[in-house]
Amino acid sequence: MIAHLRLKAYGKINLALDVLGRKPDGYHEVRMVMQTVGLHDRIDLYRTREPGIRLETNLFYLPDNEQNLAYRAAALLFEEFGIKEGLSIRLRKFIPVSAGMAGGSTDAAAVLYGVNRMFGLELTPQELMERGVKLGADIPYCIMRGTALSEGIGEKLTRLPAIPQCQVLIAKPGISVSTKTVYESLDAMDLKPEDHPDIDGMIEEIRKKDLYAVAGKFGNVLERVTAGRYPVIGQIEDLMKEQGAVNAMMSGSGPTVFGLFTNPAAARKAYQVLRYGEGSGLAKQVYLTNFFNIGKSTAGRPRR
């Protein structure tokens, strides 16, 4: 019997994000290239004799009930499988909140994986993904992880070859955005063909393992909305590129910006500039990490 599990819930960035249209049910059809990064939340699961689910976090403003995706993920499996024992979830957040990095979704994915393992439910990764999409469109990807093409509302996933490793500088300005509002604002925009990222071209460069060419294909249609309202996003991107980033872009609906560096010294200097130097007024949270890639030995199963 497993009494305790310690898990890492990794964040993601979007190397490309396109919106193809809005479906009748209100969801948007998207096409995205997703990449897991090393920045992660820490989750401890404790099996308890007292029935029910309890959640505690290190951030006072996060809900500790069914409004939290991690709680809802546990509740979904508890209800389906009639689990009578209890679960205590200890969540330590490091991924910026409301930042376009799937922080809530990856926490839920980790809890689905953990509850499945702790209580011997024997669900496959694919079966976990089918349950996860009921809670959020990014959750199936957060279960798969690595480099992937995401289509549909985010639930149709195709694994791509791992991108060459590099340093990833992440900076979130002191603002939060509503994903729902960003998508609704995009609906009102008249996008031209050239406004859409060349995702097929990016996939071709990923297969060639050409990091510079991949970075040259960056594109995120949602940036038109968020960066248009918050010029600080463009300012952070410019600073990263001035400091040696191969390229920089907003992730998801924002406002987090990431930059890719092939020179570790330049990446560390850029981190110092954004964290403590002349760029410190632009971002409230700054992290230096790298890609989290899935090796051949772990491609068929989650790695925690």
Short mmCIF file of C-alpha atoms in Angstrom, two decimals:
data_model
loop_
_atom_site.label_atom_id
_atom_site.label_comp_id
_atom_site.label_asym_id
_atom_site.label_seq_id
_atom_site.Cartn_x
_atom_site.Cartn_y
_atom_site.Cartn_z
CA MET A 1 0.00 0.00 0.00
CA ILE A 2 1.34 3.44 -0.99
CA ALA A 3 0.89 5.89 1.88
CA HIS A 4 2.77 8.87 0.42
CA LEU A 5 3.74 10.09 -3.07
CA ARG A 6 5.89 13.11 -3.92
CA LEU A 7 5.27 14.42 -7.44
CA LYS A 8 6.56 17.15 -9.73
CA ALA A 9 4.02 19.00 -11.86
CA TYR A 10 5.91 20.60 -14.75
CA GLY A 11 4.83 23.77 -16.53
CA LYS A 12 4.59 24.28 -20.29
CA ILE A 13 5.23 26.92 -22.90
CA ASN A 14 3.68 27.30 -26.36
CA LEU A 15 6.27 27.46 -29.13
CA ALA A 16 3.40 28.16 -31.53
CA LEU A 17 -0.28 28.85 -30.91
CA ASP A 18 -2.95 29.25 -33.56
CA VAL A 19 -6.72 29.58 -33.18
CA LEU A 20 -8.67 28.16 -36.11
CA GLY A 21 -12.16 29.17 -35.03
CA ARG A 22 -14.87 28.92 -32.42
CA LYS A 23 -17.00 25.80 -32.12
CA PRO A 24 -20.79 25.89 -31.51
CA ASP A 25 -20.25 24.76 -27.91
CA GLY A 26 -18.12 27.84 -27.21
CA TYR A 27 -14.76 26.07 -27.19
CA HIS A 28 -12.08 27.25 -29.60
CA GLU A 29 -10.39 24.95 -32.08
CA VAL A 30 -6.65 25.39 -31.71
CA ARG A 31 -3.40 24.13 -33.18
CA MET A 32 -0.37 24.45 -30.94
CA VAL A 33 3.18 23.20 -30.46
CA MET A 34 3.63 22.55 -26.75
CA GLN A 35 6.84 22.09 -24.79
CA THR A 36 7.32 21.08 -21.16
CA VAL A 37 9.84 23.07 -19.12
CA GLY A 38 11.73 22.22 -15.95
CA LEU A 39 9.92 24.77 -13.76
CA HIS A 40 7.49 22.76 -11.63
CA ASP A 41 5.11 22.73 -8.70
CA ARG A 42 5.63 20.18 -5.92
CA ILE A 43 2.78 17.97 -4.80
CA ASP A 44 2.70 15.56 -1.87
CA LEU A 45 -0.18 13.09 -1.65
CA TYR A 46 -0.93 11.39 1.67
CA ARG A 47 -3.36 8.51 2.05
CA THR A 48 -5.51 9.00 5.17
CA ARG A 49 -7.96 6.88 7.11
CA GLU A 50 -10.32 9.81 7.50
CA PRO A 51 -12.57 9.94 4.39
CA GLY A 52 -12.62 12.93 2.10
CA ILE A 53 -10.17 15.14 0.24
CA ARG A 54 -8.18 17.92 1.88
CA LEU A 55 -5.96 20.41 0.05
CA GLU A 56 -3.47 22.95 1.37
CA THR A 57 -1.28 25.33 -0.65
CA ASN A 58 1.52 27.81 0.03
CA LEU A 59 -0.45 30.65 -1.60
CA PHE A 60 -3.23 32.14 0.52
CA TYR A 61 -5.25 33.31 -2.48
CA LEU A 62 -5.58 29.89 -4.11
CA PRO A 63 -8.81 27.97 -3.37
CA ASP A 64 -8.48 24.80 -1.28
CA ASN A 65 -11.78 23.26 -2.35
CA GLU A 66 -13.57 22.09 -5.52
CA GLN A 67 -12.66 25.38 -7.21
CA ASN A 68 -9.08 24.10 -7.39
CA LEU A 69 -8.33 21.81 -10.37
CA ALA A 70 -6.07 19.56 -8.28
CA TYR A 71 -8.92 18.97 -5.81
CA ARG A 72 -11.38 18.32 -8.65
CA ALA A 73 -9.01 15.82 -10.27
CA ALA A 74 -8.87 13.76 -7.08
CA ALA A 75 -12.63 14.05 -6.59
CA LEU A 76 -13.28 12.83 -10.13
CA LEU A 77 -11.44 9.54 -9.54
CA PHE A 78 -12.72 9.15 -5.97
CA GLU A 79 -16.31 9.36 -7.19
CA GLU A 80 -15.84 7.12 -10.23
CA PHE A 81 -14.08 4.35 -8.31
CA GLY A 82 -15.91 4.72 -5.00
CA ILE A 83 -12.75 5.28 -2.96
CA LYS A 84 -13.69 5.28 0.71
CA GLU A 85 -10.35 6.30 2.21
CA GLY A 86 -9.15 9.88 2.36
CA LEU A 87 -6.50 11.96 0.61
CA SER A 88 -4.47 14.92 1.79
CA ILE A 89 -2.94 17.06 -0.98
CA ARG A 90 -0.05 19.39 -0.14
CA LEU A 91 0.57 21.74 -3.07
CA ARG A 92 3.60 24.04 -3.29
CA LYS A 93 3.23 26.46 -6.21
CA PHE A 94 6.25 27.75 -8.14
CA ILE A 95 4.78 28.01 -11.64
CA PRO A 96 3.32 31.53 -11.98
CA VAL A 97 -0.47 31.62 -11.52
CA SER A 98 -2.77 32.77 -14.36
CA ALA A 99 0.28 33.03 -16.56
CA GLY A 100 -0.23 30.91 -19.68
CA MET A 101 1.91 28.03 -18.39
CA ALA A 102 -0.88 25.53 -17.52
CA GLY A 103 -0.06 25.67 -13.81
CA GLY A 104 -3.49 24.52 -12.67
CA SER A 105 -3.76 21.91 -15.41
CA THR A 106 -0.39 20.34 -14.63
CA ASP A 107 -1.30 20.12 -10.92
CA ALA A 108 -4.50 18.30 -11.88
CA ALA A 109 -2.57 15.98 -14.21
CA ALA A 110 -0.13 15.10 -11.44
CA VAL A 111 -2.96 14.37 -9.00
CA LEU A 112 -4.72 12.13 -11.56
CA TYR A 113 -1.47 10.22 -12.03
CA GLY A 114 -0.86 10.05 -8.26
CA VAL A 115 -4.34 8.91 -7.24
CA ASN A 116 -4.27 6.29 -9.99
CA ARG A 117 -1.00 4.91 -8.67
CA MET A 118 -1.69 5.30 -4.95
CA PHE A 119 -5.04 3.50 -5.04
CA GLY A 120 -4.13 0.92 -7.69
CA LEU A 121 -6.76 2.00 -10.24
CA GLU A 122 -4.64 0.67 -13.14
CA LEU A 123 -5.74 3.34 -15.61
CA THR A 124 -3.50 3.79 -18.66
CA PRO A 125 -2.10 7.23 -19.56
CA GLN A 126 -4.66 7.41 -22.38
CA GLU A 127 -7.50 6.64 -19.94
CA LEU A 128 -6.20 9.35 -17.61
CA MET A 129 -6.17 11.80 -20.51
CA GLU A 130 -9.78 10.95 -21.38
CA ARG A 131 -10.79 11.81 -17.83
CA GLY A 132 -8.54 14.85 -17.61
CA VAL A 133 -10.09 16.62 -20.60
CA LYS A 134 -13.39 16.72 -18.70
CA LEU A 135 -11.69 19.15 -16.31
CA GLY A 136 -9.53 21.18 -18.70
CA ALA A 137 -8.29 21.16 -22.28
CA ASP A 138 -4.60 21.35 -21.30
CA ILE A 139 -4.71 18.42 -18.87
CA PRO A 140 -4.24 15.63 -21.45
CA TYR A 141 -1.05 17.32 -22.66
CA CYS A 142 0.17 17.79 -19.09
CA ILE A 143 -0.21 14.03 -18.62
CA MET A 144 1.71 13.29 -21.85
CA ARG A 145 4.38 16.03 -21.52
CA GLY A 146 7.41 16.64 -23.72
CA THR A 147 7.15 18.12 -27.23
CA ALA A 148 3.76 17.69 -28.88
CA LEU A 149 1.33 19.00 -31.46
CA SER A 150 -2.00 19.81 -29.80
CA GLU A 151 -5.19 20.08 -31.86
CA GLY A 152 -8.96 20.14 -31.41
CA ILE A 153 -9.60 21.94 -28.13
CA GLY A 154 -6.21 20.66 -26.97
CA GLU A 155 -7.09 17.01 -26.46
CA LYS A 156 -5.81 15.65 -29.80
CA LEU A 157 -2.11 15.09 -29.23
CA THR A 158 0.70 13.96 -31.48
CA ARG A 159 4.11 13.43 -29.91
CA LEU A 160 6.96 15.19 -31.69
CA PRO A 161 10.72 14.55 -31.48
CA ALA A 162 12.48 16.22 -28.57
CA ILE A 163 13.85 19.69 -29.32
CA PRO A 164 17.58 20.24 -28.67
CA GLN A 165 18.14 21.27 -25.07
CA CYS A 166 18.65 24.94 -24.23
CA GLN A 167 18.16 27.45 -21.43
CA VAL A 168 14.68 28.90 -21.02
CA LEU A 169 14.27 32.27 -19.32
CA ILE A 170 10.76 32.83 -17.99
CA ALA A 171 9.44 36.21 -16.86
CA LYS A 172 5.93 37.09 -15.68
CA PRO A 173 5.02 40.76 -15.31
CA GLY A 174 2.91 41.77 -12.34
CA ILE A 175 -0.39 41.39 -14.17
CA SER A 176 -2.83 38.54 -14.66
CA VAL A 177 -5.08 37.95 -17.64
CA SER A 178 -8.29 36.02 -18.17
CA THR A 179 -7.89 33.29 -20.79
CA LYS A 180 -11.62 33.48 -21.53
CA THR A 181 -11.46 37.24 -22.13
CA VAL A 182 -8.41 36.95 -24.38
CA TYR A 183 -10.09 34.34 -26.59
CA GLU A 184 -13.30 36.36 -26.78
CA SER A 185 -11.33 39.45 -27.78
CA LEU A 186 -9.53 37.49 -30.49
CA ASP A 187 -12.93 36.50 -31.95
CA ALA A 188 -13.58 40.17 -32.69
CA MET A 189 -10.31 40.56 -34.62
CA ASP A 190 -9.98 40.18 -38.36
CA LEU A 191 -6.91 37.97 -38.72
CA LYS A 192 -5.08 37.90 -42.04
CA PRO A 193 -3.44 34.69 -43.33
CA GLU A 194 0.01 36.05 -42.45
CA ASP A 195 -1.09 36.54 -38.84
CA HIS A 196 -1.19 32.78 -38.31
CA PRO A 197 2.00 30.93 -37.31
CA ASP A 198 3.58 28.42 -39.69
CA ILE A 199 3.05 25.38 -37.49
CA ASP A 200 3.72 22.84 -40.22
CA GLY A 201 7.00 24.60 -40.93
CA MET A 202 7.90 24.54 -37.25
CA ILE A 203 7.20 20.81 -37.03
CA GLU A 204 9.50 20.25 -40.00
CA GLU A 205 12.30 22.18 -38.25
CA ILE A 206 11.69 20.22 -35.02
CA ARG A 207 12.20 17.00 -36.95
CA LYS A 208 15.47 18.44 -38.30
CA LYS A 209 16.46 19.31 -34.69
CA ASP A 210 17.30 22.89 -35.74
CA LEU A 211 16.64 25.01 -32.63
CA TYR A 212 17.40 28.31 -34.41
CA ALA A 213 14.96 27.53 -37.22
CA VAL A 214 12.31 26.43 -34.70
CA ALA A 215 12.71 29.74 -32.85
CA GLY A 216 12.41 31.56 -36.15
CA LYS A 217 8.93 30.05 -36.56
CA PHE A 218 7.59 31.34 -33.22
CA GLY A 219 4.05 32.68 -33.42
CA ASN A 220 1.12 33.18 -31.04
CA VAL A 221 -2.11 34.76 -32.30
CA LEU A 222 -3.22 35.47 -28.71
CA GLU A 223 -0.28 37.83 -28.30
CA ARG A 224 -2.10 40.26 -30.58
CA VAL A 225 -4.67 40.67 -27.80
CA THR A 226 -2.62 40.51 -24.61
CA ALA A 227 0.50 42.36 -25.75
CA GLY A 228 -1.71 44.98 -27.35
CA ARG A 229 -3.16 45.73 -23.93
CA TYR A 230 0.05 45.33 -21.96
CA PRO A 231 3.13 46.80 -23.72
CA VAL A 232 5.36 45.37 -20.97
CA ILE A 233 5.14 42.00 -22.74
CA GLY A 234 6.90 43.38 -25.81
CA GLN A 235 9.40 45.20 -23.60
CA ILE A 236 10.39 41.95 -21.88
CA GLU A 237 10.72 40.20 -25.24
CA ASP A 238 12.96 42.97 -26.56
CA LEU A 239 15.15 42.88 -23.46
CA MET A 240 15.60 39.11 -23.70
CA LYS A 241 16.62 39.37 -27.35
CA GLU A 242 19.01 42.22 -26.55
CA GLN A 243 20.59 39.94 -23.95
CA GLY A 244 21.17 37.16 -26.47
CA ALA A 245 17.95 35.14 -26.67
CA VAL A 246 17.56 33.24 -29.93
CA ASN A 247 13.96 34.44 -29.82
CA ALA A 248 11.33 35.38 -27.22
CA MET A 249 7.54 35.17 -27.18
CA MET A 250 4.48 35.18 -24.92
CA SER A 251 3.21 31.77 -23.77
CA GLY A 252 -0.47 30.83 -24.01
CA SER A 253 -2.84 33.68 -23.30
CA GLY A 254 -0.07 35.37 -21.31
CA PRO A 255 1.24 37.38 -19.77
CA THR A 256 4.34 35.20 -19.20
CA VAL A 257 7.19 35.69 -21.68
CA PHE A 258 9.90 33.11 -22.40
CA GLY A 259 13.19 33.39 -24.21
CA LEU A 260 15.42 30.59 -25.51
CA PHE A 261 19.19 30.79 -25.01
CA THR A 262 21.93 28.54 -26.38
CA ASN A 263 24.63 30.37 -24.39
CA PRO A 264 24.37 29.53 -20.66
CA ALA A 265 26.41 32.59 -19.64
CA ALA A 266 24.13 34.89 -21.63
CA ALA A 267 21.08 33.23 -20.10
CA ARG A 268 22.41 33.77 -16.57
CA LYS A 269 23.22 37.41 -17.35
CA ALA A 270 19.74 37.98 -18.80
CA TYR A 271 18.25 36.42 -15.66
CA GLN A 272 20.28 38.81 -13.48
CA VAL A 273 19.20 41.81 -15.57
CA LEU A 274 15.51 40.90 -15.32
CA ARG A 275 15.63 39.76 -11.71
CA TYR A 276 17.91 42.37 -10.13
CA GLY A 277 19.14 44.81 -12.81
CA GLU A 278 17.68 47.50 -15.03
CA GLY A 279 14.91 45.18 -16.19
CA SER A 280 13.71 44.29 -12.69
CA GLY A 281 10.76 46.67 -12.95
CA LEU A 282 9.33 44.75 -15.90
CA ALA A 283 8.75 41.33 -14.33
CA LYS A 284 7.52 40.24 -10.93
CA GLN A 285 8.62 36.59 -11.26
CA VAL A 286 11.73 35.45 -13.12
CA TYR A 287 13.02 31.88 -13.53
CA LEU A 288 15.85 30.26 -15.46
CA THR A 289 15.18 26.66 -16.42
CA ASN A 290 15.41 24.36 -19.47
CA PHE A 291 13.31 21.96 -21.51
CA PHE A 292 11.87 18.83 -19.92
CA ASN A 293 12.16 16.26 -22.67
CA ILE A 294 10.74 12.75 -22.77
CA GLY A 295 13.30 10.04 -23.52
CA LYS A 296 12.55 6.85 -25.41
CA SER A 297 12.38 4.89 -22.15
CA THR A 298 9.66 7.15 -20.75
CA ALA A 299 7.66 7.99 -23.89
CA GLY A 300 4.88 5.57 -23.08
CA ARG A 301 4.37 6.44 -19.45
CA PRO A 302 4.23 9.53 -17.26
CA ARG A 303 7.45 10.37 -15.48
CA ARG A 304 7.11 12.06 -12.09
#
